[in-house]
Amino acid sequence: MGIYADRVVPRIVDVACGMRFNEPLRERVCAGLQGRVVEIGFGSGLNVPFYPEQVDKVSAVEPADLGWKLAGHRVAESKVPIERAGLDGQSLPFPDNSFDSALSTWTMCTIPDVASALSEVRRVLTPGGTLHFIEHGLAPDRSVQVWQNRLNPLQKAICGGCHLNRNIPALLTTAGFEFRDLDAFYSEDTPRLFAAQNLGVAVAP
């Protein structure tokens, strides 16, 4: 399982999350990032082309060595300085109030203790700092939720711990964030089990 998680899952994520239809969503979620940015679950750097010019520097938190290796060409071509600065979103190696913005794209589904990770993100953001996110999760329709709950164990086993049924808005609210923007929708041309998305900006008070 360790070999699968280390050598296979990062490649699956790179392909699945690198589909062209995700690019407009990445552009939307990155809009408004500024100053010092911490990106949780940097993966293979698929957000790099969408960093706005107002970003001064990105600290990339990525546990998978292969993910960071796959990101190599994107990091090298980036106009924004990027450093790999952490391995675990649940325990960020940064002082309080270190960042102006944070970014998470399809990451909260996989972090084992997502509540701790969100608490850490809030800690390292300056007061009024923003968390920009797009995450799949619990569908709004009960009929879809039933199948998400049934298939969640299989999804976790195949996709490196990815959950189908996390309630992203509730997790953010519980962590103390306040929503500035929140758009909930189903992605087109995707089975609804996987298509329920939450895209928005949450503020650290």
Short mmCIF file of C-alpha atoms in Angstrom, two decimals, residues 33-168:
data_model
loop_
_atom_site.label_atom_id
_atom_site.label_comp_id
_atom_site.label_asym_id
_atom_site.label_seq_id
_atom_site.Cartn_x
_atom_site.Cartn_y
_atom_site.Cartn_z
CA LEU A 33 -4.51 35.45 -4.56
CA GLN A 34 -1.92 37.95 -3.42
CA GLY A 35 1.27 38.44 -1.47
CA ARG A 36 2.66 35.42 0.34
CA VAL A 37 0.69 32.28 -0.50
CA VAL A 38 0.70 28.83 1.06
CA GLU A 39 -0.69 26.09 -1.18
CA ILE A 40 -1.91 22.97 0.61
CA GLY A 41 -1.64 19.82 -1.50
CA PHE A 42 0.53 21.34 -4.22
CA GLY A 43 0.63 18.01 -6.08
CA SER A 44 2.18 18.25 -9.54
CA GLY A 45 1.82 22.04 -9.68
CA LEU A 46 -1.29 22.20 -11.85
CA ASN A 47 -2.24 25.61 -10.39
CA VAL A 48 1.08 27.25 -11.24
CA PRO A 49 0.02 28.68 -14.63
CA PHE A 50 -2.93 30.42 -12.96
CA TYR A 51 -1.13 32.32 -10.18
CA PRO A 52 -1.92 36.04 -10.65
CA GLU A 53 0.86 38.59 -10.85
CA GLN A 54 -0.06 39.91 -7.39
CA VAL A 55 1.45 36.76 -5.84
CA ASP A 56 4.94 37.39 -4.46
CA LYS A 57 5.90 33.87 -3.40
CA VAL A 58 4.32 30.43 -2.95
CA SER A 59 5.19 27.97 -0.19
CA ALA A 60 4.17 24.54 -1.47
CA VAL A 61 3.03 21.90 1.00
CA GLU A 62 3.23 18.48 -0.67
CA PRO A 63 3.87 15.12 1.04
CA ALA A 64 4.56 13.07 -2.12
CA ASP A 65 8.09 13.24 -3.50
CA LEU A 66 6.79 12.00 -6.85
CA GLY A 67 4.19 14.77 -6.94
CA TRP A 68 6.92 17.36 -6.41
CA LYS A 69 9.04 15.69 -9.10
CA LEU A 70 6.16 15.78 -11.58
CA ALA A 71 5.79 19.49 -10.82
CA GLY A 72 9.42 20.18 -11.73
CA HIS A 73 8.90 21.71 -15.16
CA ARG A 74 6.01 23.88 -13.97
CA VAL A 75 8.03 25.15 -11.01
CA ALA A 76 11.00 25.89 -13.29
CA GLU A 77 8.84 27.86 -15.73
CA SER A 78 6.92 29.80 -13.08
CA LYS A 79 7.27 33.56 -12.91
CA VAL A 80 6.40 33.32 -9.21
CA PRO A 81 9.06 31.95 -6.82
CA ILE A 82 7.94 28.57 -5.47
CA GLU A 83 9.55 26.56 -2.67
CA ARG A 84 8.61 23.20 -1.24
CA ALA A 85 8.21 24.23 2.36
CA GLY A 86 6.19 21.54 4.08
CA LEU A 87 5.09 17.92 3.91
CA ASP A 88 1.98 17.81 6.06
CA GLY A 89 -0.99 20.17 5.95
CA GLN A 90 -1.97 18.99 9.43
CA SER A 91 1.21 20.50 10.92
CA LEU A 92 2.50 23.49 8.99
CA PRO A 93 6.12 24.55 9.67
CA PHE A 94 5.39 28.27 9.64
CA PRO A 95 4.94 30.96 12.30
CA ASP A 96 1.54 32.47 13.02
CA ASN A 97 0.35 35.16 10.60
CA SER A 98 2.87 34.20 7.91
CA PHE A 99 0.68 34.35 4.78
CA ASP A 100 -1.72 36.68 3.04
CA SER A 101 -3.53 33.92 1.15
CA ALA A 102 -3.89 30.14 1.09
CA LEU A 103 -4.91 27.85 -1.75
CA SER A 104 -6.47 24.39 -1.71
CA THR A 105 -7.70 22.61 -4.83
CA TRP A 106 -9.23 19.15 -4.48
CA THR A 107 -7.13 18.51 -1.38
CA MET A 108 -9.48 18.54 1.64
CA CYS A 109 -10.98 15.25 0.48
CA THR A 110 -7.74 13.41 1.18
CA ILE A 111 -6.15 14.94 4.30
CA PRO A 112 -6.70 12.42 7.13
CA ASP A 113 -7.40 15.05 9.82
CA VAL A 114 -8.84 17.86 7.75
CA ALA A 115 -10.03 19.76 10.84
CA SER A 116 -6.43 20.04 12.09
CA ALA A 117 -5.28 21.12 8.63
CA LEU A 118 -7.86 23.90 8.46
CA SER A 119 -6.94 25.03 11.96
CA GLU A 120 -3.30 25.23 10.82
CA VAL A 121 -4.23 27.20 7.71
CA ARG A 122 -6.18 29.67 9.82
CA ARG A 123 -3.23 29.97 12.22
CA VAL A 124 -0.68 30.84 9.52
CA LEU A 125 -2.94 33.34 7.72
CA THR A 126 -2.84 36.97 8.72
CA PRO A 127 -6.11 38.35 10.19
CA GLY A 128 -8.33 38.96 7.18
CA GLY A 129 -6.26 36.57 5.07
CA THR A 130 -8.11 34.48 2.53
CA LEU A 131 -8.37 30.77 1.80
CA HIS A 132 -9.21 30.15 -1.85
CA PHE A 133 -10.61 26.69 -2.45
CA ILE A 134 -12.33 24.33 -4.83
CA GLU A 135 -13.24 20.95 -3.39
CA HIS A 136 -15.50 18.08 -4.32
CA GLY A 137 -17.59 16.61 -1.54
CA LEU A 138 -21.01 15.81 -0.18
CA ALA A 139 -23.72 16.26 -2.80
CA PRO A 140 -26.79 18.40 -2.04
CA ASP A 141 -29.16 15.63 -3.13
CA ARG A 142 -30.01 12.88 -0.66
CA SER A 143 -30.19 10.22 -3.37
CA VAL A 144 -26.61 10.99 -4.40
CA GLN A 145 -25.42 11.14 -0.80
CA VAL A 146 -26.62 7.58 -0.21
CA TRP A 147 -24.34 6.26 -2.94
CA GLN A 148 -21.46 8.50 -1.90
CA ASN A 149 -21.63 7.00 1.59
CA ARG A 150 -21.86 3.45 0.25
CA LEU A 151 -18.92 3.82 -2.13
CA ASN A 152 -16.72 5.96 0.09
CA PRO A 153 -14.64 3.01 1.46
CA LEU A 154 -13.83 1.87 -2.10
CA GLN A 155 -12.98 5.41 -3.18
CA LYS A 156 -10.60 5.81 -0.23
CA ALA A 157 -8.83 2.53 -1.02
CA ILE A 158 -8.34 3.27 -4.72
CA CYS A 159 -7.61 7.00 -4.56
CA GLY A 160 -5.19 7.34 -1.68
CA GLY A 161 -7.66 8.21 1.07
CA CYS A 162 -9.92 10.50 -0.98
CA HIS A 163 -13.40 10.88 0.56
CA LEU A 164 -16.53 11.32 -1.55
CA ASN A 165 -18.72 12.63 1.25
CA ARG A 166 -17.00 15.40 3.19
CA ASN A 167 -19.14 18.45 3.87
CA ILE A 168 -16.71 21.17 2.83
#
